[in-house]
XYZ file of C-alpha atoms in Angstrom:
365
model
C 32.276 -23.530 -24.676
C 34.231 -22.157 -21.733
C 32.899 -18.659 -22.433
C 29.340 -20.004 -22.579
C 29.797 -21.799 -19.248
C 31.230 -18.651 -17.672
C 28.309 -16.599 -19.014
C 25.819 -19.142 -17.716
C 27.462 -19.073 -14.286
C 27.381 -15.285 -14.286
C 23.684 -15.226 -15.239
C 22.854 -17.750 -12.530
C 24.737 -15.729 -9.943
C 23.019 -12.560 -11.119
C 19.701 -14.384 -10.959
C 20.253 -15.312 -7.317
C 21.179 -11.749 -6.378
C 18.278 -10.341 -8.377
C 15.887 -12.795 -6.736
C 16.792 -11.432 -3.324
C 16.251 -7.856 -4.468
C 13.493 -8.147 -7.073
C 10.628 -5.684 -6.939
C 7.626 -7.175 -8.651
C 5.324 -10.163 -8.790
C 6.252 -13.237 -6.802
C 6.764 -16.341 -8.947
C 3.281 -17.148 -10.280
C 2.085 -14.237 -8.158
C -0.838 -13.676 -10.532
C -1.859 -17.373 -10.473
C -1.853 -17.661 -14.263
C -0.254 -21.102 -13.899
C -2.871 -23.327 -12.311
C -3.468 -26.872 -11.139
C -3.710 -29.823 -13.491
C -7.268 -31.034 -14.174
C -6.529 -34.090 -12.021
C -5.724 -31.765 -9.096
C -9.109 -30.072 -9.084
C -12.622 -31.076 -8.059
C -14.809 -28.549 -9.815
C -13.224 -25.240 -8.786
C -11.702 -26.638 -5.573
C -7.961 -27.277 -5.608
C -6.880 -30.718 -4.408
C -3.328 -31.117 -3.104
C -1.240 -28.596 -1.201
C 1.276 -28.112 -4.040
C -1.198 -28.138 -6.923
C -0.760 -24.430 -7.723
C 2.809 -23.933 -9.024
C 5.118 -22.020 -6.641
C 2.470 -22.005 -3.886
C 1.523 -24.215 -0.978
C -2.139 -24.139 -0.048
C -4.085 -25.189 3.010
C -7.817 -25.583 3.495
C -10.646 -24.773 1.077
C -8.990 -23.003 -1.869
C -10.692 -22.441 -5.219
C -9.079 -21.656 -8.559
C -11.256 -19.023 -10.202
C -11.405 -18.102 -13.879
C -12.387 -14.566 -14.855
C -16.033 -14.434 -15.862
C -16.994 -17.377 -13.670
C -20.412 -16.990 -12.056
C -21.353 -17.306 -8.421
C -25.126 -17.223 -8.354
C -26.049 -13.990 -10.096
C -22.613 -12.461 -9.486
C -19.940 -12.449 -12.183
C -16.455 -12.909 -10.765
C -13.922 -10.587 -12.381
C -10.144 -10.936 -12.166
C -8.159 -7.658 -12.203
C -5.070 -8.969 -14.027
C -4.838 -11.928 -16.349
C -7.467 -14.663 -16.362
C -7.160 -16.436 -12.999
C -7.224 -15.819 -9.254
C -7.691 -17.887 -6.090
C -10.423 -17.744 -3.489
C -9.748 -18.540 0.141
C -12.534 -20.214 2.106
C -12.770 -20.430 5.890
C -9.320 -20.822 7.471
C -7.730 -21.370 4.065
C -4.292 -19.988 3.262
C -1.679 -19.714 0.542
C 2.028 -19.365 1.180
C 5.287 -19.084 -0.698
C 8.930 -19.131 0.343
C 10.851 -16.037 -0.726
C 14.564 -15.231 -0.546
C 15.245 -11.760 0.873
C 17.999 -9.949 2.748
C 17.918 -10.254 6.526
C 17.364 -6.923 8.274
C 15.863 -5.146 5.262
C 12.364 -3.723 5.113
C 9.915 -4.984 2.516
C 6.371 -4.294 1.457
C 3.920 -6.836 0.094
C 1.244 -5.613 -2.292
C -1.698 -7.780 -3.287
C -5.133 -7.349 -4.821
C -8.254 -8.681 -3.126
C -12.015 -8.640 -3.662
C -14.923 -9.504 -1.407
C -17.299 -12.137 -2.764
C -19.984 -12.687 -0.113
C -19.552 -11.460 3.420
C -19.408 -7.853 4.558
C -16.956 -8.506 7.396
C -14.222 -10.332 5.523
C -10.646 -10.025 6.777
C -7.263 -11.234 5.652
C -4.334 -12.188 7.828
C -1.003 -11.396 6.155
C 2.149 -12.660 7.833
C 5.880 -13.123 7.533
C 6.965 -14.711 10.805
C 7.173 -13.295 13.395
C 5.218 -10.296 12.019
C 1.541 -10.473 11.106
C -1.380 -8.154 10.516
C -5.118 -8.479 10.002
C -6.396 -6.302 7.166
C -10.141 -5.582 7.325
C -12.023 -5.537 4.035
C -15.325 -4.021 5.194
C -14.711 -0.810 3.262
C -14.404 -1.077 -0.492
C -12.527 1.869 -1.979
C -12.838 1.118 -5.702
C -15.959 0.771 -7.812
C -15.057 -2.523 -9.502
C -14.887 -4.528 -6.274
C -11.099 -4.959 -6.267
C -8.628 -3.117 -4.027
C -4.866 -3.428 -3.727
C -3.396 -3.484 -0.217
C 0.143 -2.997 1.082
C 1.642 -4.540 4.198
C 5.235 -4.101 5.405
C 7.688 -6.109 7.490
C 11.341 -6.328 8.443
C 13.029 -9.563 7.405
C 14.391 -11.531 10.363
C 15.811 -14.214 8.076
C 17.182 -14.527 4.543
C 14.473 -17.061 3.712
C 10.911 -16.153 4.631
C 7.397 -17.469 4.085
C 4.744 -15.054 2.859
C 1.348 -16.258 4.095
C -2.117 -14.900 3.270
C -4.814 -16.486 5.402
C -8.575 -16.063 5.610
C -9.613 -16.331 9.287
C -13.314 -16.237 8.329
C -16.026 -18.385 9.901
C -18.783 -18.091 7.290
C -21.490 -20.753 6.998
C -20.611 -21.173 3.337
C -16.937 -22.196 3.209
C -16.605 -20.706 -0.279
C -17.604 -17.234 0.938
C -14.092 -15.898 1.118
C -12.084 -13.193 -0.645
C -10.538 -13.509 -4.092
C -6.760 -12.973 -4.162
C -4.678 -11.987 -7.176
C -1.371 -10.336 -8.105
C 0.942 -10.669 -5.106
C 4.169 -8.649 -5.312
C 7.036 -7.623 -3.057
C 9.227 -4.526 -2.955
C 12.313 -3.678 -0.917
C 11.940 -0.428 1.037
C 14.824 1.953 1.526
C 13.930 4.369 4.339
C 15.070 7.840 3.224
C 17.406 9.908 5.360
C 17.012 13.481 6.516
C 18.634 16.197 4.415
C 19.313 19.888 4.834
C 16.499 20.502 2.342
C 13.777 18.769 4.364
C 13.395 17.853 8.033
C 10.726 15.340 7.033
C 11.535 11.871 5.771
C 10.012 10.827 2.458
C 8.133 14.094 2.144
C 7.751 13.529 -1.598
C 6.313 10.013 -1.037
C 8.582 8.573 -3.718
C 9.533 5.645 -1.475
C 6.630 3.274 -0.959
C 5.018 -0.057 -1.863
C 4.926 -1.730 -5.242
C 2.203 -0.367 -7.527
C 0.813 -2.765 -10.114
C 1.353 -1.273 -13.586
C -1.864 -2.738 -15.008
C -4.277 -1.540 -12.324
C -5.770 1.921 -12.004
C -6.936 2.112 -8.397
C -3.724 2.736 -6.435
C -2.586 0.900 -3.302
C -4.200 1.162 0.134
C -1.873 1.830 3.075
C -3.558 0.380 6.189
C -3.649 2.055 9.609
C -0.616 1.399 11.802
C -2.794 -0.525 14.242
C -2.748 -3.241 11.574
C 0.920 -2.887 10.687
C 4.095 -2.560 12.799
C 6.028 -1.189 9.825
C 4.360 1.296 7.512
C 4.725 0.572 3.764
C 5.217 4.327 3.400
C 8.638 4.847 5.081
C 8.813 7.768 7.493
C 5.038 8.080 7.830
C 2.270 6.625 9.978
C -1.387 6.151 9.092
C -3.083 7.250 12.316
C -6.692 6.592 11.488
C -9.438 4.013 11.337
C -9.234 3.705 7.575
C -6.541 3.576 4.922
C -4.925 6.228 2.783
C -4.307 5.581 -0.899
C -0.870 5.549 -2.523
C -1.099 6.721 -6.135
C 1.285 6.993 -9.068
C 1.671 9.404 -11.981
C 1.034 6.642 -14.549
C -2.622 6.490 -13.543
C -3.333 9.708 -11.622
C -2.458 13.393 -11.552
C 0.424 13.838 -9.100
C 1.620 17.345 -8.114
C 5.317 16.430 -8.013
C 7.438 13.419 -8.951
C 5.905 9.996 -9.544
C 4.027 9.243 -6.289
C 1.612 10.967 -3.903
C -1.017 10.177 -1.241
C -4.780 10.532 -1.591
C -6.777 11.049 1.624
C -9.804 8.932 0.820
C -11.773 8.624 4.060
C -12.370 12.076 5.518
C -11.222 12.547 9.100
C -10.885 8.782 9.427
C -7.909 8.877 7.079
C -4.939 10.708 8.626
C -1.253 10.716 7.702
C 1.366 11.696 10.291
C 5.079 11.972 11.022
C 6.919 12.989 14.195
C 9.991 15.184 13.650
C 12.678 16.600 15.877
C 12.349 20.330 16.499
C 13.937 22.961 18.732
C 11.501 24.607 21.169
C 11.119 28.300 20.394
C 12.397 27.944 16.863
C 10.220 28.971 13.884
C 9.492 26.481 11.088
C 7.620 26.484 7.782
C 5.633 23.512 6.557
C 4.931 23.665 2.826
C 2.913 21.158 0.823
C 0.792 20.693 -2.296
C -2.945 19.946 -2.281
C -4.735 18.786 -5.419
C -6.963 16.189 -7.014
C -5.946 12.961 -8.678
C -7.735 13.522 -12.012
C -10.012 10.602 -11.219
C -13.430 12.282 -11.515
C -13.386 13.143 -7.811
C -15.311 16.417 -7.834
C -16.437 18.893 -5.216
C -15.245 21.122 -2.409
C -12.331 19.589 -0.556
C -10.424 20.770 2.503
C -7.094 19.437 3.775
C -6.281 20.123 7.404
C -2.584 20.274 8.276
C -1.348 20.175 11.867
C 2.076 21.031 13.248
C 2.072 20.612 17.003
C -0.501 23.083 18.321
C -0.854 24.972 15.029
C -3.171 24.142 12.167
C -4.269 25.362 8.755
C -7.248 24.468 6.568
C -6.565 24.469 2.836
C -9.665 24.490 0.599
C -9.489 23.069 -2.903
C -12.296 23.096 -5.429
C -11.873 19.934 -7.491
C -13.224 19.452 -10.992
C -11.842 15.921 -11.041
C -9.408 16.665 -13.844
C -6.171 17.323 -11.942
C -4.522 20.487 -10.717
C -3.124 21.532 -7.358
C -2.229 24.494 -5.145
C 0.513 25.048 -2.604
C 0.062 25.947 1.039
C 2.308 27.130 3.886
C 1.946 26.695 7.639
C 4.359 28.746 9.749
C 4.669 27.732 13.389
C 6.876 27.955 16.455
C 7.930 24.636 17.977
C 6.944 24.123 21.619
C 8.633 20.754 22.210
C 11.635 18.687 21.037
C 9.299 16.569 18.919
C 6.502 17.895 16.732
C 3.762 15.847 15.129
C 3.012 16.767 11.512
C -0.375 15.459 10.390
C -2.721 15.724 7.406
C -6.369 14.762 7.078
C -9.337 15.511 4.850
C -12.170 17.450 6.468
C -14.903 15.833 4.380
C -15.815 12.514 2.859
C -15.849 12.718 -0.942
C -17.203 10.164 -3.408
C -17.261 9.796 -7.165
C -20.464 9.425 -9.164
C -20.110 5.629 -8.920
C -20.037 5.869 -5.101
C -16.372 4.952 -4.599
C -14.371 6.864 -2.016
C -11.920 9.537 -3.082
C -10.387 12.708 -1.716
C -7.702 15.368 -1.910
C -4.126 14.563 -2.848
C -1.182 15.610 -0.656
C 2.345 15.746 -2.033
C 5.737 17.495 -1.857
C 5.648 18.050 1.909
C 8.629 20.014 3.208
C 9.605 21.224 6.666
C 12.389 23.765 7.172
C 13.510 26.000 10.019
C 13.322 29.748 9.503
C 16.556 31.669 9.815
C 16.127 34.710 11.991
C 17.481 37.932 10.477
C 20.578 39.396 12.082
C 19.942 42.500 14.197
C 21.972 45.511 13.143
């Protein structure tokens, strides 16, 4: 009995520690546990605590996969249920984290009516508005990542629809909300870039096949891709080797919006010193076909790397040699062209295994 009690205490303690560090779905993060019939009026949820583990505000609907809205069939990406946020509606959940650590929230969302839908994601005092005008996948669902630094051990994750549509139900569907602790990588003598292999990044849902969108930094004070900045009007896509072809390791970045989708990092350099920037360019094996070009910039120097994609994977390596002209050099990648699949969804070249090293000058005899 004593041993059982000790084991139970140990498991409880481990559970508390794990809860603060867990990478994965929030409790009932996929909304598979719903309101009681008495807490619903049609599809509308009645009562702020009707959805287990969540607190809701405003016009919130509980949607079953296959439910119709006019002529449109509502599809849920994971499981059988999702929620829809009407005008000024929100959902929130309290989460235990570690103060001072960086985290990324990943969630899936779909537009249902309006073309200008937005979502406000916040963990006080940080917040960001994620525009949903551009749909990147063909099935109507996209996964988004948003990052923050925890100011407290107990936080509230809030997703809010600031819309002002005439029809209060014309809001986005939300499903599968997860969190992941981020561990910003340190510089090494093998790479002057941080996270050049993109292995450190947001949570990727194992049962979805469309990757995770990293929003521009104008929407996000902390990038979900540690070390990097998205300096563009549109997102880049974070992909994994379980669903895509990745040149190296398990993660990579797909440049999905032409010159409106740029990835950058500022590194310390010594003026007058010679450096080599090496990287891989390929395709994600996602039926993204055609002539692609990745442009790489290092300060005032640039290189264009063409890649003919058959949409079935493969990659090539490229090298940019340059001389630093300032103590800080901006390394940036973008895709020269917009590329789309046959179904019209956006796609583009993959960038991975980015390395920056100084060149040792040969000794003069």
